[in-house]
PDB file of C-alpha atoms in Angstrom:
ATOM      1  CA  MET X  28      -0.097  -0.133  -0.017  1.00  0.00           C
ATOM      2  CA  SER X  29       1.449   3.400  -1.135  1.00  0.00           C
ATOM      3  CA  ILE X  30       0.327   6.570   0.446  1.00  0.00           C
ATOM      4  CA  LEU X  31       0.641  10.194  -1.083  1.00  0.00           C
ATOM      5  CA  LEU X  32       1.014  12.724   1.832  1.00  0.00           C
ATOM      6  CA  ILE X  33       0.077  16.137   0.719  1.00  0.00           C
ATOM      7  CA  ARG X  34       1.049  18.989   2.671  1.00  0.00           C
ATOM      8  CA  SER X  35       0.351  22.354   2.783  1.00  0.00           C
ATOM      9  CA  ARG X  36       0.886  25.394   5.134  1.00  0.00           C
ATOM     10  CA  ARG X  37      -2.828  25.243   6.307  1.00  0.00           C
ATOM     11  CA  ALA X  38      -3.088  21.589   6.680  1.00  0.00           C
ATOM     12  CA  GLY X  39      -0.091  21.084   8.996  1.00  0.00           C
ATOM     13  CA  ARG X  40       0.703  18.474  11.465  1.00  0.00           C
ATOM     14  CA  LYS X  41      -2.977  17.604  12.394  1.00  0.00           C
ATOM     15  CA  ALA X  42      -3.520  16.599   8.431  1.00  0.00           C
ATOM     16  CA  VAL X  43      -0.538  14.840   8.503  1.00  0.00           C
ATOM     17  CA  LEU X  44      -1.355  12.938  11.932  1.00  0.00           C
ATOM     18  CA  PHE X  45      -4.738  12.401  10.114  1.00  0.00           C
ATOM     19  CA  ILE X  46      -3.606  10.449   7.286  1.00  0.00           C
ATOM     20  CA  SER X  47      -1.085   8.624   9.062  1.00  0.00           C
ATOM     21  CA  ALA X  48      -3.701   7.621  11.577  1.00  0.00           C
ATOM     22  CA  MET X  49      -5.979   6.710   8.502  1.00  0.00           C
ATOM     23  CA  ALA X  50      -3.329   4.435   6.981  1.00  0.00           C
ATOM     24  CA  ALA X  51      -2.553   2.539  10.095  1.00  0.00           C
ATOM     25  CA  MET X  52      -6.288   1.739  10.503  1.00  0.00           C
ATOM     26  CA  ALA X  53      -6.557   0.604   6.872  1.00  0.00           C
ATOM     27  CA  ALA X  54      -3.415  -1.364   7.474  1.00  0.00           C
ATOM     28  CA  CYS X  55      -5.010  -2.990  10.773  1.00  0.00           C
ATOM     29  CA  SER X  56      -8.071  -3.776   8.777  1.00  0.00           C
ATOM     30  CA  ALA X  57      -6.480  -5.508   5.715  1.00  0.00           C
ATOM     31  CA  ALA X  58      -4.355  -7.449   8.461  1.00  0.00           C
ATOM     32  CA  LEU X  59      -7.646  -8.621  10.116  1.00  0.00           C
ATOM     33  CA  ALA X  60      -9.438  -9.486   6.764  1.00  0.00           C
ATOM     34  CA  ALA X  61      -6.478 -11.578   5.849  1.00  0.00           C
ATOM     35  CA  SER X  62      -6.838 -13.420   8.817  1.00  0.00           C
ATOM     36  CA  SER X  63     -10.455 -14.025   8.685  1.00  0.00           C
ATOM     37  CA  ILE X  64     -11.030 -17.819   8.554  1.00  0.00           C
ATOM     38  CA  GLU X  65     -14.449 -17.255   6.753  1.00  0.00           C
ATOM     39  CA  PRO X  66     -15.027 -18.670   3.318  1.00  0.00           C
ATOM     40  CA  PRO X  67     -15.869 -16.001   0.658  1.00  0.00           C
ATOM     41  CA  GLN X  68     -19.286 -16.347  -1.043  1.00  0.00           C
ATOM     42  CA  ALA X  69     -19.606 -20.373  -0.149  1.00  0.00           C
ATOM     43  CA  GLU X  70     -22.460 -22.648   0.919  1.00  0.00           C
ATOM     44  CA  GLN X  71     -22.216 -25.201   3.838  1.00  0.00           C
ATOM     45  CA  VAL X  72     -22.491 -28.585   2.750  1.00  0.00           C
ATOM     46  CA  MET X  73     -21.080 -30.598   5.819  1.00  0.00           C
ATOM     47  CA  ALA X  74     -19.757 -30.136   9.176  1.00  0.00           C
ATOM     48  CA  THR X  75     -17.688 -32.993  10.702  1.00  0.00           C
ATOM     49  CA  THR X  76     -15.765 -33.873  14.255  1.00  0.00           C
ATOM     50  CA  ALA X  77     -12.286 -35.019  13.437  1.00  0.00           C
ATOM     51  CA  SER X  78     -10.216 -37.179  16.088  1.00  0.00           C
ATOM     52  CA  GLY X  79      -6.481 -37.977  15.203  1.00  0.00           C
ATOM     53  CA  VAL X  80      -3.162 -36.974  15.185  1.00  0.00           C
ATOM     54  CA  GLN X  81      -0.676 -34.165  13.760  1.00  0.00           C
ATOM     55  CA  VAL X  82       2.466 -36.071  12.943  1.00  0.00           C
ATOM     56  CA  TYR X  83       5.817 -34.495  13.402  1.00  0.00           C
ATOM     57  CA  SER X  84       9.500 -35.554  12.099  1.00  0.00           C
ATOM     58  CA  CYS X  85      12.888 -34.491  14.084  1.00  0.00           C
ATOM     59  CA  GLU X  86      14.911 -32.535  11.488  1.00  0.00           C
ATOM     60  CA  TYR X  87      17.705 -30.206  11.381  1.00  0.00           C
ATOM     61  CA  ASP X  88      16.929 -26.475  10.977  1.00  0.00           C
ATOM     62  CA  ALA X  89      19.321 -23.776   9.154  1.00  0.00           C
ATOM     63  CA  ASP X  90      21.198 -23.750  12.352  1.00  0.00           C
ATOM     64  CA  HIS X  91      21.940 -27.216  12.416  1.00  0.00           C
ATOM     65  CA  HIS X  92      19.970 -27.895  15.324  1.00  0.00           C
ATOM     66  CA  LEU X  93      17.219 -30.768  15.538  1.00  0.00           C
ATOM     67  CA  ALA X  94      13.734 -29.635  15.933  1.00  0.00           C
ATOM     68  CA  TRP X  95      10.402 -30.949  15.701  1.00  0.00           C
ATOM     69  CA  VAL X  96       9.016 -30.198  12.061  1.00  0.00           C
ATOM     70  CA  PHE X  97       4.981 -30.583  11.226  1.00  0.00           C
ATOM     71  CA  LYS X  98       4.780 -33.544   8.622  1.00  0.00           C
ATOM     72  CA  SER X  99       1.071 -34.417   7.909  1.00  0.00           C
ATOM     73  CA  PRO X 100      -2.279 -34.756   9.784  1.00  0.00           C
ATOM     74  CA  LEU X 101      -3.681 -38.251  10.133  1.00  0.00           C
ATOM     75  CA  ALA X 102      -7.458 -38.181  11.135  1.00  0.00           C
ATOM     76  CA  THR X 103     -10.769 -39.628  10.972  1.00  0.00           C
ATOM     77  CA  LEU X 104     -13.710 -37.409  10.147  1.00  0.00           C
ATOM     78  CA  TYR X 105     -17.265 -38.240  11.729  1.00  0.00           C
ATOM     79  CA  ASP X 106     -20.824 -37.090  10.602  1.00  0.00           C
ATOM     80  CA  THR X 107     -23.370 -35.785  13.324  1.00  0.00           C
ATOM     81  CA  SER X 108     -24.510 -39.397  13.660  1.00  0.00           C
ATOM     82  CA  GLY X 109     -21.013 -40.604  14.614  1.00  0.00           C
ATOM     83  CA  GLN X 110     -20.150 -42.528  11.408  1.00  0.00           C
ATOM     84  CA  ALA X 111     -17.055 -42.409   9.969  1.00  0.00           C
ATOM     85  CA  VAL X 112     -17.110 -40.560   6.758  1.00  0.00           C
ATOM     86  CA  ILE X 113     -13.891 -39.049   5.513  1.00  0.00           C
ATOM     87  CA  LYS X 114     -10.105 -39.905   6.274  1.00  0.00           C
ATOM     88  CA  HIS X 115      -7.606 -36.965   6.236  1.00  0.00           C
ATOM     89  CA  ALA X 116      -4.079 -37.170   5.611  1.00  0.00           C
ATOM     90  CA  ALA X 117      -1.018 -35.554   3.894  1.00  0.00           C
ATOM     91  CA  GLY X 118      -1.680 -33.274   1.063  1.00  0.00           C
ATOM     92  CA  PRO X 119      -3.599 -31.828   3.014  1.00  0.00           C
ATOM     93  CA  SER X 120      -6.116 -34.281   1.457  1.00  0.00           C
ATOM     94  CA  TRP X 121      -9.367 -35.589   2.346  1.00  0.00           C
ATOM     95  CA  GLN X 122     -11.016 -38.669   1.002  1.00  0.00           C
ATOM     96  CA  ALA X 123     -14.806 -39.733   1.415  1.00  0.00           C
ATOM     97  CA  GLU X 124     -16.016 -43.259   2.091  1.00  0.00           C
ATOM     98  CA  ASP X 125     -17.606 -42.831  -1.691  1.00  0.00           C
ATOM     99  CA  GLY X 126     -14.229 -42.792  -3.173  1.00  0.00           C
ATOM    100  CA  SER X 127     -14.157 -38.595  -3.876  1.00  0.00           C
ATOM    101  CA  ARG X 128     -11.046 -36.870  -2.958  1.00  0.00           C
ATOM    102  CA  ILE X 129      -9.973 -33.323  -2.329  1.00  0.00           C
ATOM    103  CA  VAL X 130      -6.603 -31.617  -1.773  1.00  0.00           C
ATOM    104  CA  GLY X 131      -6.440 -28.131   0.027  1.00  0.00           C
ATOM    105  CA  HIS X 132      -3.837 -25.501   0.516  1.00  0.00           C
ATOM    106  CA  VAL X 133      -3.890 -22.788   3.430  1.00  0.00           C
ATOM    107  CA  ILE X 134      -5.247 -19.360   2.357  1.00  0.00           C
ATOM    108  CA  ALA X 135      -5.834 -18.009   6.063  1.00  0.00           C
ATOM    109  CA  GLN X 136      -5.585 -18.714   9.536  1.00  0.00           C
ATOM    110  CA  ALA X 137      -6.128 -17.860  12.948  1.00  0.00           C
ATOM    111  CA  PRO X 138      -5.139 -18.985  16.672  1.00  0.00           C
ATOM    112  CA  SER X 139      -7.062 -21.634  18.488  1.00  0.00           C
ATOM    113  CA  ASN X 140      -9.454 -20.611  21.194  1.00  0.00           C
ATOM    114  CA  THR X 141      -8.106 -23.273  23.281  1.00  0.00           C
ATOM    115  CA  PRO X 142      -4.498 -22.759  24.666  1.00  0.00           C
ATOM    116  CA  ALA X 143      -2.012 -25.156  23.261  1.00  0.00           C
ATOM    117  CA  SER X 144      -3.510 -25.755  20.318  1.00  0.00           C
ATOM    118  CA  ILE X 145      -2.890 -25.636  16.470  1.00  0.00           C
ATOM    119  CA  ALA X 146      -4.291 -22.676  14.758  1.00  0.00           C
ATOM    120  CA  GLN X 147      -7.585 -22.599  13.088  1.00  0.00           C
ATOM    121  CA  LEU X 148      -7.514 -22.729   9.049  1.00  0.00           C
ATOM    122  CA  LEU X 149      -9.377 -21.863   6.045  1.00  0.00           C
ATOM    123  CA  LEU X 150      -8.190 -23.963   3.062  1.00  0.00           C
ATOM    124  CA  GLU X 151      -8.916 -23.996  -0.819  1.00  0.00           C
ATOM    125  CA  THR X 152      -9.659 -26.870  -2.402  1.00  0.00           C
ATOM    126  CA  HIS X 153      -9.338 -28.834  -5.812  1.00  0.00           C
ATOM    127  CA  SER X 154     -11.118 -31.997  -6.777  1.00  0.00           C
ATOM    128  CA  THR X 155      -8.446 -34.872  -7.598  1.00  0.00           C
ATOM    129  CA  GLY X 156     -10.665 -37.601  -8.134  1.00  0.00           C
ATOM    130  CA  GLY X 157     -14.076 -39.599  -8.191  1.00  0.00           C
ATOM    131  CA  SER X 158     -17.375 -38.017  -8.109  1.00  0.00           C
ATOM    132  CA  GLY X 159     -19.363 -37.652  -4.645  1.00  0.00           C
ATOM    133  CA  THR X 160     -19.335 -36.118  -1.402  1.00  0.00           C
ATOM    134  CA  LEU X 161     -16.376 -34.063  -2.242  1.00  0.00           C
ATOM    135  CA  SER X 162     -16.528 -33.137  -5.656  1.00  0.00           C
ATOM    136  CA  SER X 163     -17.998 -29.925  -5.313  1.00  0.00           C
ATOM    137  CA  ILE X 164     -16.021 -28.955  -2.215  1.00  0.00           C
ATOM    138  CA  ARG X 165     -14.124 -25.467  -2.576  1.00  0.00           C
ATOM    139  CA  PHE X 166     -13.294 -24.596   0.876  1.00  0.00           C
ATOM    140  CA  VAL X 167     -12.297 -26.580   3.935  1.00  0.00           C
ATOM    141  CA  GLN X 168     -12.738 -24.656   7.432  1.00  0.00           C
ATOM    142  CA  ARG X 169     -10.725 -26.365  10.427  1.00  0.00           C
ATOM    143  CA  ILE X 170     -12.034 -25.014  13.747  1.00  0.00           C
ATOM    144  CA  ASN X 171     -12.427 -25.450  17.307  1.00  0.00           C
ATOM    145  CA  THR X 172      -9.112 -27.008  17.494  1.00  0.00           C
ATOM    146  CA  VAL X 173      -7.742 -28.755  20.878  1.00  0.00           C
ATOM    147  CA  GLY X 174      -4.406 -30.075  20.925  1.00  0.00           C
ATOM    148  CA  GLY X 175      -2.180 -31.105  17.717  1.00  0.00           C
ATOM    149  CA  LEU X 176       1.156 -29.135  18.702  1.00  0.00           C
ATOM    150  CA  MET X 177       4.584 -30.475  18.214  1.00  0.00           C
ATOM    151  CA  PRO X 178       5.723 -33.219  21.097  1.00  0.00           C
ATOM    152  CA  ALA X 179       6.498 -31.865  24.510  1.00  0.00           C
ATOM    153  CA  SER X 180       9.344 -34.407  24.410  1.00  0.00           C
ATOM    154  CA  ALA X 181      12.572 -33.513  23.120  1.00  0.00           C
ATOM    155  CA  CYS X 182      13.402 -33.979  19.728  1.00  0.00           C
ATOM    156  CA  THR X 183      16.964 -36.022  19.922  1.00  0.00           C
ATOM    157  CA  ALA X 184      17.686 -37.929  16.522  1.00  0.00           C
ATOM    158  CA  GLU X 185      17.196 -36.967  12.773  1.00  0.00           C
ATOM    159  CA  HIS X 186      14.193 -38.527  11.600  1.00  0.00           C
ATOM    160  CA  GLN X 187      12.538 -39.369  14.644  1.00  0.00           C
ATOM    161  CA  ALA X 188       8.933 -39.621  14.367  1.00  0.00           C
ATOM    162  CA  GLY X 189       6.435 -37.974  16.778  1.00  0.00           C
ATOM    163  CA  SER X 190       2.926 -37.083  17.232  1.00  0.00           C
ATOM    164  CA  SER X 191       0.351 -35.074  19.060  1.00  0.00           C
ATOM    165  CA  PRO X 192      -3.445 -35.895  19.449  1.00  0.00           C
ATOM    166  CA  TYR X 193      -6.210 -33.465  18.250  1.00  0.00           C
ATOM    167  CA  LEU X 194      -9.315 -32.899  18.004  1.00  0.00           C
ATOM    168  CA  THR X 195     -11.008 -30.174  15.676  1.00  0.00           C
ATOM    169  CA  ASN X 196     -14.167 -29.625  13.530  1.00  0.00           C
ATOM    170  CA  TYR X 197     -14.143 -29.532   9.718  1.00  0.00           C
ATOM    171  CA  VAL X 198     -16.478 -27.830   7.702  1.00  0.00           C
ATOM    172  CA  PHE X 199     -17.065 -28.018   3.903  1.00  0.00           C
ATOM    173  CA  TYR X 200     -18.149 -25.450   1.672  1.00  0.00           C
ATOM    174  CA  LYS X 201     -19.030 -25.247  -2.262  1.00  0.00           C
TER     175      LYS X 201
END
């Protein structure tokens, strides 16, 4: 964002401060909009509850220190009657019992409302196969996250695997 400040003798310092304040408010509004996890112009198709783990791997960072790195989710999603309907895995991907499958990428995130939990997300998707439940899905929202942060135990060996249980709701939109 670029701002043109025009200063006249009459405008003085108050105008400059006003324009600066307006620019700061615009920047804050843009930041808030960017962190919204509400899907744009979408219709909810299905809401699920997920139970699973976030999988991590112990890897060297740029400073050659071992640290946990997120690898993939591994979860089962249940409909409102408690029936397992979707498997969630790396990609991130979701595969329904009918064979339809989507892959998503994160377009927005927000902190969890639960302390020490993974972020809430909005993901944009594309269909990767099969026709069915997930074929028309454009967005997936991960909300109400509980858990899932990197393991509390020390990361001590390269490629060591670790996982952390998590619960969440995934909402699917077309």
